[in-house]
Tab-separated table of C-alpha atoms in Angstrom:
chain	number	residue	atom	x	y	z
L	195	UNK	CA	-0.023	24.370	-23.831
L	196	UNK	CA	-2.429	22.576	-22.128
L	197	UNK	CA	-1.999	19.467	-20.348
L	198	UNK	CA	-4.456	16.543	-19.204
L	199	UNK	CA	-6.196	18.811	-16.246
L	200	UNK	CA	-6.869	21.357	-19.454
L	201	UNK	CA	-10.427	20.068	-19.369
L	202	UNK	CA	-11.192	23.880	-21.332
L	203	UNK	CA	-10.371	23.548	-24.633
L	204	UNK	CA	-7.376	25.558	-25.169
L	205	UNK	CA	-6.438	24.030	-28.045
L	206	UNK	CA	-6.954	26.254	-31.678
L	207	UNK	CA	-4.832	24.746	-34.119
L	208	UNK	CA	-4.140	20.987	-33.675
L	209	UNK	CA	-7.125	19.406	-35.264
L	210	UNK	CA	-6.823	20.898	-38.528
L	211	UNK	CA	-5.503	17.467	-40.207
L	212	UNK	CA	-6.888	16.714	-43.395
L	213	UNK	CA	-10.889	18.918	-43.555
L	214	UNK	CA	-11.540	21.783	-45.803
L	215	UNK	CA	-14.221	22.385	-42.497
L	216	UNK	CA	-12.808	23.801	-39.420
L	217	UNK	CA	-13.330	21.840	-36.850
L	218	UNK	CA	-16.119	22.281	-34.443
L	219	UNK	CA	-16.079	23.033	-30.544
L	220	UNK	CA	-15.649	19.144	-29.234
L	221	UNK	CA	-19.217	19.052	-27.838
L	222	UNK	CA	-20.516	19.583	-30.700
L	223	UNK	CA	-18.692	16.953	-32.678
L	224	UNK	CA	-19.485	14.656	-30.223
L	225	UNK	CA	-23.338	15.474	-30.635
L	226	UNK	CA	-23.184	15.317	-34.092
L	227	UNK	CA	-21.774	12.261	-34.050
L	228	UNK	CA	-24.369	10.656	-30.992
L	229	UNK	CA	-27.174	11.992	-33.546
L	230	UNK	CA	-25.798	10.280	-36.707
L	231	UNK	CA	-25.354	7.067	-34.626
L	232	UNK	CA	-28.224	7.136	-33.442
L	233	UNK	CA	-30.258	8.082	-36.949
L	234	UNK	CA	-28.087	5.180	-38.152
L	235	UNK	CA	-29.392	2.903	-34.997
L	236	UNK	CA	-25.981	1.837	-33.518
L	237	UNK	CA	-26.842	3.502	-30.365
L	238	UNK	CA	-29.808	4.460	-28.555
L	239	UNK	CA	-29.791	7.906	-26.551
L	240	UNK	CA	-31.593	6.324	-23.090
L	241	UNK	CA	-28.503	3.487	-23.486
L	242	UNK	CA	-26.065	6.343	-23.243
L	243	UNK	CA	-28.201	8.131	-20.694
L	244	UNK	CA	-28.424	4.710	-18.352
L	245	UNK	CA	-24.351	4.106	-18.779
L	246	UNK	CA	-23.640	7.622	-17.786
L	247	UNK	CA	-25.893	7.506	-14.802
L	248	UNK	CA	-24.498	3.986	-13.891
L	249	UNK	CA	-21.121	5.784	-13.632
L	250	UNK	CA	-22.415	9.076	-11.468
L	251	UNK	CA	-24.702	7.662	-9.055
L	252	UNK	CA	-24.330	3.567	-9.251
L	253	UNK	CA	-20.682	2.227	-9.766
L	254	UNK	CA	-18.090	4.219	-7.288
L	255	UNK	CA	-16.215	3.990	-4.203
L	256	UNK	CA	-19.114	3.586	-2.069
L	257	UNK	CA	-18.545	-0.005	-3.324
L	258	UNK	CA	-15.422	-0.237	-1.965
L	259	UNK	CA	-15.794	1.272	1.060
L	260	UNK	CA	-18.335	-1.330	1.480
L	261	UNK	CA	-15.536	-4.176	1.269
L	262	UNK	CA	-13.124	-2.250	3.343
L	263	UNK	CA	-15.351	-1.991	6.048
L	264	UNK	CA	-16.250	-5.862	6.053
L	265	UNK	CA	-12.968	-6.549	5.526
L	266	UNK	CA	-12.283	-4.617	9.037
L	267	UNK	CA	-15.025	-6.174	10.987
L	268	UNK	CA	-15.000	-9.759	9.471
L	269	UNK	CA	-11.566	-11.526	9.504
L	270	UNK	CA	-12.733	-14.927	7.355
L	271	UNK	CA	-13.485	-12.544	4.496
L	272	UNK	CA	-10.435	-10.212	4.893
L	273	UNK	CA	-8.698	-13.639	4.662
L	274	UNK	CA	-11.143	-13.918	1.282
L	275	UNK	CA	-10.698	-10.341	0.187
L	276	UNK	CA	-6.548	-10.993	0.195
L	277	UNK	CA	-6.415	-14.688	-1.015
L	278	UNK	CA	-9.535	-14.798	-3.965
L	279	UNK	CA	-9.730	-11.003	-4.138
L	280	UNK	CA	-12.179	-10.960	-7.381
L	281	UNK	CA	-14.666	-13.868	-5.613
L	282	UNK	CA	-14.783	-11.977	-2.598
L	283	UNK	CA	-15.949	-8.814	-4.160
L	284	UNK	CA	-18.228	-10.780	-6.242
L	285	UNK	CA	-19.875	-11.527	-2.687
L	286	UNK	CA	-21.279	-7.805	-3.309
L	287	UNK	CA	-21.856	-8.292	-6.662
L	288	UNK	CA	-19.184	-5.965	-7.599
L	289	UNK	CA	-18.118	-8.030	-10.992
L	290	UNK	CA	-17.832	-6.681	-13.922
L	291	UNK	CA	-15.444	-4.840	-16.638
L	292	UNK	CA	-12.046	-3.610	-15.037
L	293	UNK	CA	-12.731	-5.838	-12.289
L	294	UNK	CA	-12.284	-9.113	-13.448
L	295	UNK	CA	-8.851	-9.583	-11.982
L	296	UNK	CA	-8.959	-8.078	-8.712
L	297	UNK	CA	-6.006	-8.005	-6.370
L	298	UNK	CA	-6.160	-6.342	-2.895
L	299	UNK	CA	-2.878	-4.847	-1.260
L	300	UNK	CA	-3.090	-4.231	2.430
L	301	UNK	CA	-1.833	-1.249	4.113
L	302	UNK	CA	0.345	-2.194	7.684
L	303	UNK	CA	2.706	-0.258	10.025
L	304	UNK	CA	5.346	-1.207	7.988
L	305	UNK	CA	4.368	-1.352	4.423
L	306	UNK	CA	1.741	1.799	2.490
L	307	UNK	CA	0.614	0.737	-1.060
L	308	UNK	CA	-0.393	3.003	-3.567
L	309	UNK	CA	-1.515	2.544	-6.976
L	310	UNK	CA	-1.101	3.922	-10.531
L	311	UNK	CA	-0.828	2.985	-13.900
L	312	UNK	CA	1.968	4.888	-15.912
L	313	UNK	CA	1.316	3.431	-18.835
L	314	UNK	CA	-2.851	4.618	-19.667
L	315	UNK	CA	-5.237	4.977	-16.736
L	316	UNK	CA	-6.322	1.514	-16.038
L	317	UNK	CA	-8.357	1.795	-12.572
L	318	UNK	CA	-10.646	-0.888	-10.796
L	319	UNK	CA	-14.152	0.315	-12.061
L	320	UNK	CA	-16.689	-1.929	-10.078
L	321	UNK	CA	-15.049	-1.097	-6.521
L	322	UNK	CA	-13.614	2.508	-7.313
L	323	UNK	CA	-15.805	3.990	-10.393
L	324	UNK	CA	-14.288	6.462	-12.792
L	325	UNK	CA	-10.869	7.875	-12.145
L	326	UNK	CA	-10.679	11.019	-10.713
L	327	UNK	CA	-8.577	13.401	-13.159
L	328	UNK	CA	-5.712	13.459	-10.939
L	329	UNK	CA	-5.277	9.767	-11.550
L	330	UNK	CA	-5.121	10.465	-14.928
L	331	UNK	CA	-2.807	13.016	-15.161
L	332	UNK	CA	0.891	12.728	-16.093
L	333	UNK	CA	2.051	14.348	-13.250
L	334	UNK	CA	1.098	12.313	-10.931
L	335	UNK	CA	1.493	8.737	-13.516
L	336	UNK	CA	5.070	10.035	-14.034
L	337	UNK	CA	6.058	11.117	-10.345
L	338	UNK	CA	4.607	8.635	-8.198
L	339	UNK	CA	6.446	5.765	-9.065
L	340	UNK	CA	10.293	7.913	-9.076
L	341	UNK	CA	8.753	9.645	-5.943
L	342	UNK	CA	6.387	8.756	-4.424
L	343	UNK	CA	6.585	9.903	-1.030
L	344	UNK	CA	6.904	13.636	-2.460
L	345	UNK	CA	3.457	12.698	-4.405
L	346	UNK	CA	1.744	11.413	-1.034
L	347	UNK	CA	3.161	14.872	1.073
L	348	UNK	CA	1.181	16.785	-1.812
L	349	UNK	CA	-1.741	14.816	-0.493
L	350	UNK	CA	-1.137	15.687	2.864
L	351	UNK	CA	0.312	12.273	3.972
L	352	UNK	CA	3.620	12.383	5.602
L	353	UNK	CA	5.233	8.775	6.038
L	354	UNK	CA	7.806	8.212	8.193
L	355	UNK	CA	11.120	6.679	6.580
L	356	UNK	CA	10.907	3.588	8.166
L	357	UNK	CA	7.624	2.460	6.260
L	358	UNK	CA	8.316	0.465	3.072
L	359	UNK	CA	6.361	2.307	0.145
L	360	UNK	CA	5.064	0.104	-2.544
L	361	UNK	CA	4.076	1.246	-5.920
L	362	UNK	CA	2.388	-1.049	-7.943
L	363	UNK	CA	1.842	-0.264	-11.569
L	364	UNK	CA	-0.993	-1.693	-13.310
L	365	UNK	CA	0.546	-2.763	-16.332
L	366	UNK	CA	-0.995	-5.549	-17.048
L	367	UNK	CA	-5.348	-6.804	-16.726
L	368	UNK	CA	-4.715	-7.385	-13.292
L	369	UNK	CA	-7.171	-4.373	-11.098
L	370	UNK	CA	-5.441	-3.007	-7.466
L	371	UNK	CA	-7.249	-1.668	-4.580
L	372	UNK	CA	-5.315	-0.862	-1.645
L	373	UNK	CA	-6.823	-2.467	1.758
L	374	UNK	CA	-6.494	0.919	4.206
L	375	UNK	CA	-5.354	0.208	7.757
L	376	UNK	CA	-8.333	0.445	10.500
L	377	UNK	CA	-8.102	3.424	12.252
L	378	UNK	CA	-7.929	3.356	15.876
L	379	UNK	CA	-10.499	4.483	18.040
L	380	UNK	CA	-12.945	2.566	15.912
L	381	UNK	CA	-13.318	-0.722	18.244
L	382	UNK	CA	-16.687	-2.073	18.308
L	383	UNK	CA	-17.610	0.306	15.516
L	384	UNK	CA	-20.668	-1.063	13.324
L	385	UNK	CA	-19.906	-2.055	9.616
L	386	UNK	CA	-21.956	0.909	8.356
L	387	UNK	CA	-20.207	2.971	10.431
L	388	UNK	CA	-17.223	2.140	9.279
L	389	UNK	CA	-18.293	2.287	5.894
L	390	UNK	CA	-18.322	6.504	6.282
L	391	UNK	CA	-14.472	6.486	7.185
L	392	UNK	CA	-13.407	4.867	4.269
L	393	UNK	CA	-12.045	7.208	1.192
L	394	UNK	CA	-11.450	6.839	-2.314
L	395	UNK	CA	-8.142	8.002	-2.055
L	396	UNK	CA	-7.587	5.920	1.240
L	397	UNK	CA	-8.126	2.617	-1.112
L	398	UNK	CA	-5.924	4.198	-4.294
L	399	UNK	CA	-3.392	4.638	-1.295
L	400	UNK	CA	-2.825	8.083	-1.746
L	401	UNK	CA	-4.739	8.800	1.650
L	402	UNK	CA	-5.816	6.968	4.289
L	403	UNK	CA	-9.024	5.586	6.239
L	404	UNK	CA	-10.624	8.952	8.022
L	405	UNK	CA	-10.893	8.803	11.820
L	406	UNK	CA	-14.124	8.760	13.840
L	407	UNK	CA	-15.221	11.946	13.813
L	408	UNK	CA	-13.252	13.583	10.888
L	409	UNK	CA	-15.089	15.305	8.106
L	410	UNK	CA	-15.515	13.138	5.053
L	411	UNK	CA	-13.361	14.348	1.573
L	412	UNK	CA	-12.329	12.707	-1.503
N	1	UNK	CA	6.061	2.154	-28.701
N	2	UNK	CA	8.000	4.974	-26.876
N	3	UNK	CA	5.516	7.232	-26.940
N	4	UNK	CA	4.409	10.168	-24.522
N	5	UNK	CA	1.997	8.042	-22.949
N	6	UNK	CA	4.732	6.334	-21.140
N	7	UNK	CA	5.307	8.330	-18.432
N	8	UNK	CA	6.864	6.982	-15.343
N	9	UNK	CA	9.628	8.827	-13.846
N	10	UNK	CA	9.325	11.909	-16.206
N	11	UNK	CA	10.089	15.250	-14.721
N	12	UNK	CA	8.183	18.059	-15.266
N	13	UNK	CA	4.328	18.009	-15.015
N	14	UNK	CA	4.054	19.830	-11.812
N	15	UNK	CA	2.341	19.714	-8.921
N	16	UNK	CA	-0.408	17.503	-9.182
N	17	UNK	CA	-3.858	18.752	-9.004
N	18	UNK	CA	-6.265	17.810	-6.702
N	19	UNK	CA	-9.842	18.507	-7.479
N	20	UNK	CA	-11.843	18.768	-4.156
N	21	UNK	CA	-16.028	17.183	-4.667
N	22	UNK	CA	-14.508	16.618	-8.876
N	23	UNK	CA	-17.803	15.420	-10.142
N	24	UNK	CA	-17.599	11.846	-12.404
N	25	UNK	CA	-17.874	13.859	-16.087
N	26	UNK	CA	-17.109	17.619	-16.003
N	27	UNK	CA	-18.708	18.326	-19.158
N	28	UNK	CA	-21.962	16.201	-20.949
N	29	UNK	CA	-20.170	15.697	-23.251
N	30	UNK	CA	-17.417	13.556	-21.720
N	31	UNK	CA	-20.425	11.230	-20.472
N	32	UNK	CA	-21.765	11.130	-24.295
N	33	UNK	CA	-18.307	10.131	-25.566
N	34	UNK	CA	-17.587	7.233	-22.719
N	35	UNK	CA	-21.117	6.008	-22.891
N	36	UNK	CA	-20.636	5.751	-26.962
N	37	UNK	CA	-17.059	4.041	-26.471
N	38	UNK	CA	-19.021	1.565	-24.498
N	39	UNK	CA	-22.277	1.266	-26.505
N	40	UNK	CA	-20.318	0.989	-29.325
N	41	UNK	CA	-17.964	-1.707	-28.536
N	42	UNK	CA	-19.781	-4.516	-30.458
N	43	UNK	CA	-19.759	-3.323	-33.600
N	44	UNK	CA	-15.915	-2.110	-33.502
N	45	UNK	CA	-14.518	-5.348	-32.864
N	46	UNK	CA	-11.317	-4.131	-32.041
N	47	UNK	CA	-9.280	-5.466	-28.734
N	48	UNK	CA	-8.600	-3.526	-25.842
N	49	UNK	CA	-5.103	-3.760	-26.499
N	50	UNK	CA	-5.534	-2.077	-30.183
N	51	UNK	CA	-7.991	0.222	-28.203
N	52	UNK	CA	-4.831	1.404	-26.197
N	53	UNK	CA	-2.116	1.407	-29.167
N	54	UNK	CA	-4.273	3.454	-31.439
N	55	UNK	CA	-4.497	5.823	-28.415
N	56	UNK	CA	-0.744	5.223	-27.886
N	57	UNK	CA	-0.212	6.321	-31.959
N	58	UNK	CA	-1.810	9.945	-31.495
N	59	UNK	CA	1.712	12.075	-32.461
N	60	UNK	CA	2.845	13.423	-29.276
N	61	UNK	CA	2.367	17.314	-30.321
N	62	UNK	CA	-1.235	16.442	-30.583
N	63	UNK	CA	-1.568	14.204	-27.429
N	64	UNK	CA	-0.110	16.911	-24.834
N	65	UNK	CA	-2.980	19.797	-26.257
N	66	UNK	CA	-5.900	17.533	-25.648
N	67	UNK	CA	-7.829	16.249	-22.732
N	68	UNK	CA	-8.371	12.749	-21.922
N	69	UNK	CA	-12.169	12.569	-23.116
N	70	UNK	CA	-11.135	14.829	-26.735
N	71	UNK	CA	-8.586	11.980	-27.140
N	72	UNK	CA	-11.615	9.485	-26.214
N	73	UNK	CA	-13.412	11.319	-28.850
N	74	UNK	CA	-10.994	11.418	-31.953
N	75	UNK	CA	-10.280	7.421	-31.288
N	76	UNK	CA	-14.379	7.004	-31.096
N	77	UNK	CA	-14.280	8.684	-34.802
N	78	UNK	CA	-11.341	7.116	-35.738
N	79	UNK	CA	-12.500	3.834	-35.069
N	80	UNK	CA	-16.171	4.954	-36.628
N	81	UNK	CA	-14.573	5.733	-39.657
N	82	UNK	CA	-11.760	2.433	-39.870
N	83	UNK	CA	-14.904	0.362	-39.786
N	84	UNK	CA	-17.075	1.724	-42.409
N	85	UNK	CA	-19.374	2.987	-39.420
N	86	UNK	CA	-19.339	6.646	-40.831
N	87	UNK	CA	-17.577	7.558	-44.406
N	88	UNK	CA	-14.943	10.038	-44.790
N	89	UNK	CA	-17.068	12.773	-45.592
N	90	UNK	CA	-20.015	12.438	-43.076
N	91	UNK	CA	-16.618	12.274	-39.914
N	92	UNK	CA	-15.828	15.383	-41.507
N	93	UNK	CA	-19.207	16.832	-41.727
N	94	UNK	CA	-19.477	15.454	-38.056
N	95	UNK	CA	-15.579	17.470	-37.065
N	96	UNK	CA	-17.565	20.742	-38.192
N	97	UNK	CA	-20.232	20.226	-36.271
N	98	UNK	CA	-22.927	19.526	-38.890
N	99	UNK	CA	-24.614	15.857	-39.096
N	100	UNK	CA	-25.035	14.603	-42.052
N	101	UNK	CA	-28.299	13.167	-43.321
N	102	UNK	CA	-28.000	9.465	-42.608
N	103	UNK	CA	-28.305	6.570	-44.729
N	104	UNK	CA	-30.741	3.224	-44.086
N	105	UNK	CA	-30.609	1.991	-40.545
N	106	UNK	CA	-27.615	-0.847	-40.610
N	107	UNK	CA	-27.770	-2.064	-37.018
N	108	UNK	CA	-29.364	-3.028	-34.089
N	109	UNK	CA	-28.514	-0.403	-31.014
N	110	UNK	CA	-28.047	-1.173	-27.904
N	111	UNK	CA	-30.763	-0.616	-25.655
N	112	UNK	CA	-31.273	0.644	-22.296
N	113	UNK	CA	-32.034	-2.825	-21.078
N	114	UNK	CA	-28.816	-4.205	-22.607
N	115	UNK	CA	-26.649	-1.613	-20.541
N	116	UNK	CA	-26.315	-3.925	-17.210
N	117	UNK	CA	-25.213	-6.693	-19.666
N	118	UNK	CA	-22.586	-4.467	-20.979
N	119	UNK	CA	-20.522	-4.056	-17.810
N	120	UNK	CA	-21.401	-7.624	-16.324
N	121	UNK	CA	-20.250	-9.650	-18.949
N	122	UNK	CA	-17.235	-10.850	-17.733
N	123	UNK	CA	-13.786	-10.047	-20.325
N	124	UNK	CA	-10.776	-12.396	-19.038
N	125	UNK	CA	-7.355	-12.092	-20.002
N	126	UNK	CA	-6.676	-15.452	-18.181
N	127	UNK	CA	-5.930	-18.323	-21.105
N	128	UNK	CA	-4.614	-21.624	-19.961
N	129	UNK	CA	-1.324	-22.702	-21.063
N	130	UNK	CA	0.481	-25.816	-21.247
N	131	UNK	CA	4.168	-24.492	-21.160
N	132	UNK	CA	5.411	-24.955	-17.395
N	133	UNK	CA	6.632	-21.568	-16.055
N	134	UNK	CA	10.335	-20.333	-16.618
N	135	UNK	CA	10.784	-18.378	-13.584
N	136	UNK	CA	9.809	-19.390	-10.006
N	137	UNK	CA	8.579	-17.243	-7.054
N	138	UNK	CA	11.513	-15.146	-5.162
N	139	UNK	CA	14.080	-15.720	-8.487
N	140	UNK	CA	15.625	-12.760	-9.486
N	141	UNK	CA	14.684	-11.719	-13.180
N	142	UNK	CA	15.736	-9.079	-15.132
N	143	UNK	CA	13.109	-6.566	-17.761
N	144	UNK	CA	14.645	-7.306	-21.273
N	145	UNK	CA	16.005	-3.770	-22.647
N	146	UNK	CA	13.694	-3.862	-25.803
N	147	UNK	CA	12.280	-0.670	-27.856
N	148	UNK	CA	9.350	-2.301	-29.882
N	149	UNK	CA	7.257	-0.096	-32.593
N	150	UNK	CA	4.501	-1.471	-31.250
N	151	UNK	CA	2.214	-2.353	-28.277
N	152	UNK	CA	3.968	-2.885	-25.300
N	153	UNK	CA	3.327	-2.758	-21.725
N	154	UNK	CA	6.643	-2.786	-20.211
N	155	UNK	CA	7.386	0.749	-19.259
N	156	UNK	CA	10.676	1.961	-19.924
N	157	UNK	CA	11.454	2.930	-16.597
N	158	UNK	CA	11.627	-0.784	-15.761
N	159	UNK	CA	13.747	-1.975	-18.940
N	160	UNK	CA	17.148	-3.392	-18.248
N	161	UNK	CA	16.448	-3.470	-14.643
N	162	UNK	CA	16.845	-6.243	-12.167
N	163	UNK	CA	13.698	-7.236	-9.948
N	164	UNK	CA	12.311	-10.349	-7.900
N	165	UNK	CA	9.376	-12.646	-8.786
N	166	UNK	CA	7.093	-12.584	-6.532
N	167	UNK	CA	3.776	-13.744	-8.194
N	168	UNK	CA	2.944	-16.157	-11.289
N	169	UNK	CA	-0.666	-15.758	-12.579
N	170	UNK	CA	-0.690	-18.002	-14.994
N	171	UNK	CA	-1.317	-17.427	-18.543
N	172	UNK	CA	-3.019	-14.141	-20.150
N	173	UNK	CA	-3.659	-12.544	-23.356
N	174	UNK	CA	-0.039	-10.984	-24.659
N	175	UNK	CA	-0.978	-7.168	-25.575
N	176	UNK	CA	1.750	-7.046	-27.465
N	177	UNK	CA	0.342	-9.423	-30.388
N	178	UNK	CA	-3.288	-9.022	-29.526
N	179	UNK	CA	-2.790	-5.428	-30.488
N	180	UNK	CA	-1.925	-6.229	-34.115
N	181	UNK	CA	-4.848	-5.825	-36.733
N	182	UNK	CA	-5.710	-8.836	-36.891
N	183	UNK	CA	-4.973	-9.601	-33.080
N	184	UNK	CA	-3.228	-12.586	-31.648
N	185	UNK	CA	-3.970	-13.833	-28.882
N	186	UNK	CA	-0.629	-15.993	-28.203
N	187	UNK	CA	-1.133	-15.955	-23.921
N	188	UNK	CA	1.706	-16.358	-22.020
N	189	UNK	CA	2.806	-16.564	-18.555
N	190	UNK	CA	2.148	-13.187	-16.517
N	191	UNK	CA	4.088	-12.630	-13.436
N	192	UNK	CA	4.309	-9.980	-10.532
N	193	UNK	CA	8.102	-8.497	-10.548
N	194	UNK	CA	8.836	-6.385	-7.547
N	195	UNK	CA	11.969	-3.736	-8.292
N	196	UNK	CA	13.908	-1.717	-5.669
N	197	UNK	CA	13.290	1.686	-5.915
N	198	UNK	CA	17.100	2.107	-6.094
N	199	UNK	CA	17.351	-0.371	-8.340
N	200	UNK	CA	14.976	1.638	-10.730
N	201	UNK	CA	15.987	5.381	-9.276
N	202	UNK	CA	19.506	5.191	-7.961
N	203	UNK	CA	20.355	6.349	-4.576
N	204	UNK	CA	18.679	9.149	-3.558
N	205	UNK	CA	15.646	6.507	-3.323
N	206	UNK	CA	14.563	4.978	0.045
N	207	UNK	CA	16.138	1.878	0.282
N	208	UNK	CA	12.489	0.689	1.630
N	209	UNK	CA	10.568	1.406	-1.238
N	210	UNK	CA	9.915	-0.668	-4.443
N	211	UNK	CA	7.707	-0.606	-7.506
N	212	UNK	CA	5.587	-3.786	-8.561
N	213	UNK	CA	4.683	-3.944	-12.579
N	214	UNK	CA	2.584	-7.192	-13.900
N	215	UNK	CA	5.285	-8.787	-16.892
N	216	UNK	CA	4.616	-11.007	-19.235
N	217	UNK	CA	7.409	-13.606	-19.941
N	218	UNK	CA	8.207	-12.678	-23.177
N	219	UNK	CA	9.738	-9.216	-21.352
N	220	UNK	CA	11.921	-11.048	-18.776
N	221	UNK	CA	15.006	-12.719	-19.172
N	222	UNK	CA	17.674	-14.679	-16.360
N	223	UNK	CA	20.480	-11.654	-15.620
């Protein structure tokens, strides 16, 4: 059985609902389905080609980083990013769909966000991109809120007890991006600099900010 | 609905996988299939929130064999074929793989230069409302223990349970209604509850720790 990492289609016998047909391989549905569309004129392949490439080289956590790091460097707009989170993203021109209620949770010494949603795989597209599949999956929607400090040791981050953990579960329109702490040794370090330490998964909250000199993953 | 979408604080799904360098769309296909969601939002009309309960409806034996794009994919012909988009017979033809021949051009795509309009135009869920709020900042609240058929976005996790108020947003779209075919929009007050992880897990939780949902009124009541 597969589950939602299953991205092979190991499924034989579940999509035989109601057609005398059996039912294609799913890319070729789906391309029988972008030609009749587009025979039909609801969609136009170079639209389709421009969203997917907005998606893979345009919209993703480079953008974030890019807040994180002014955020770090510029305390009026940290005071911005945490107070009218949405408006002070907008200062990049990082607005639009699944970002249009921002909120920004900042990582301390005493309190590590990380966010999920349980309930689909809502995610904050203009700062973060796509969701990695991990996001996605049920294992880690269904474990990180009942425990999440398990969850974060699979990610290679160890918190110590006395650190409040807070989950927060995007159940409703409302878009979170965790603010990562600074890391030391980074005084004096330009913006773009900084920009290069900050990780996907250190603004999901399931990592943190990189330090100087530490390879760059995820 | 209690359906197998809502998952928090199931057991059971393992380890979770970490793709190192996962690229944005493993297959072209999965691109094809988001980009047509998108593209074809206009002439679906259908809310986000009916977007999500549709996806919600897929019988649970299904939804555990298929991968989040093929579920993408059956809701894009689903939705195709609930709007008179395609017919019965050319979704089918389409499921085997064959496209049928199509009939006279009906509408007006979307075009590459409409694409940055697509993810710019702005979609609140704020509404204003004129009924003051019933809970205040730092009160203690508790989620309603409630099983509805329908859209809902308070997990189950949370129901019954007692948390603290600790942000009012004002009013937004109610998913719960504006799911319904025809949708509602009916806003009402949205609030940040914060719940202690023991509150939610027992125990064996850190006492530290705590889980934050976004409620809507309707799901809170005074304990």
């Amino acid at each position: 059985m597969g589950t939602e990492h299953d991205h092979h289609h190991d499924h034989h016998s579940h999509d035989d609902h109601d057609h005398s047909e059996p039912p294609a391989d799913v890319a070729l549905r789906v391309k029988a389905l972008e030609t009749l569309l587009t025979r039909r004129g609801y969609v136009a392949a170079e639209a389709l080609d421009a969203v997917v490439d907005m998606f893979e080289t345009k919209v993703g956590p480079r953008n974030g980083a890019r807040v994180v790091a002014r955020a770090w460097t510029d305390p009026a707009y940290r005071q911005r990013l945490l107070e009218t989170p949405t408006a002070a993203i907008a200062e990049f021109g990082f607005i639009n769909r699944q970002g249009e209620h921002m909120r920004v949770v900042e990582n301390t010494p005493q309190v590590h966000n990380v966010v999920v949603c349980t309930l689909c795989s809502c995610y904050p597209w203009p700062v973060l991109g796509l969701p990695p599949v991990w996001y996605k999956s049920s294992a880690y929607r269904s474990r990180v809120v009942i425990e999440p400090r398990a969850v974060l040791a699979e990610f290679g981050l160890l918190l110590p007890n006395d650190v409040e953990v807070r989950v927060w579960d995007s159940t409703a329109e409302l878009r979170y991006m965790v603010l990562p702490e600074r890391p030391i040794g980074t005084e004096g370090m330009p913006e773009d600099a900084l920009t290069s330490l900050v990780t996907r998964d250190s603004m999901i909250g399931t990592g943190v900010a990189h330090a100087p000199g530490q390879a760059s993953t995820r | 609905m209690n359906g197998l979408h809502d998952v928090g604080g199931m057991h059971g799904f393992g380890p979770i996988e970490i793709e190192r360098d996962e690229p944005v769309f493993h297959e072209r296909w999965e691109g094809r299939v988001f980009a047509m969601a998108l593209a074809m939002g206009k002439h679906f009309g259908i809310t986000l929130d009916r977007s999500r309960f549709l996806m919600e409806s897929v019988p649970p034996y299904d939804r555990v064999a298929l991968s989040y794009y093929e579920r993408w994919a059956n809701r894009l012909f689903q939705v195709a074929e609930m709007r008179s988009i395609v017919s019965a017979s050319e979704a089918a033809g389409c499921r085997a793989g064959v496209t049928p021949e199509a009939g006279g051009v009906s509408a007006t795509a979307l075009t590459k230069d409409d694409v940055g309009g697509l993810f710019n135009t702005i979609r609140s869920s704020c509404r204003p409302i004129s009924a003051p709020a019933v809970f205040a900042i730092g009160e203690t609240v508790r989620a309603k223990v409630m099983n509805p058929k329908g859209h809902t976005r308070l997990p189950r996790y949370a129901r019954g349970k007692l948390g603290v108020v600790i942000a009012d947003h004002g009013g937004h779209v109610f998913p719960d209604t504006n799911a319904l075919d025809p949708p509602r929009e009916d806003p009402r007050r949205l609030y940040t509850v914060k719940f202690a992880a023991t509150e939610l897990w027992g125990a064996e939780s850190n006492p530290r720790d705590s889980v934050c949902l976004d409620l809507w009124e309707p799901y809170l009541e005074r304990p």
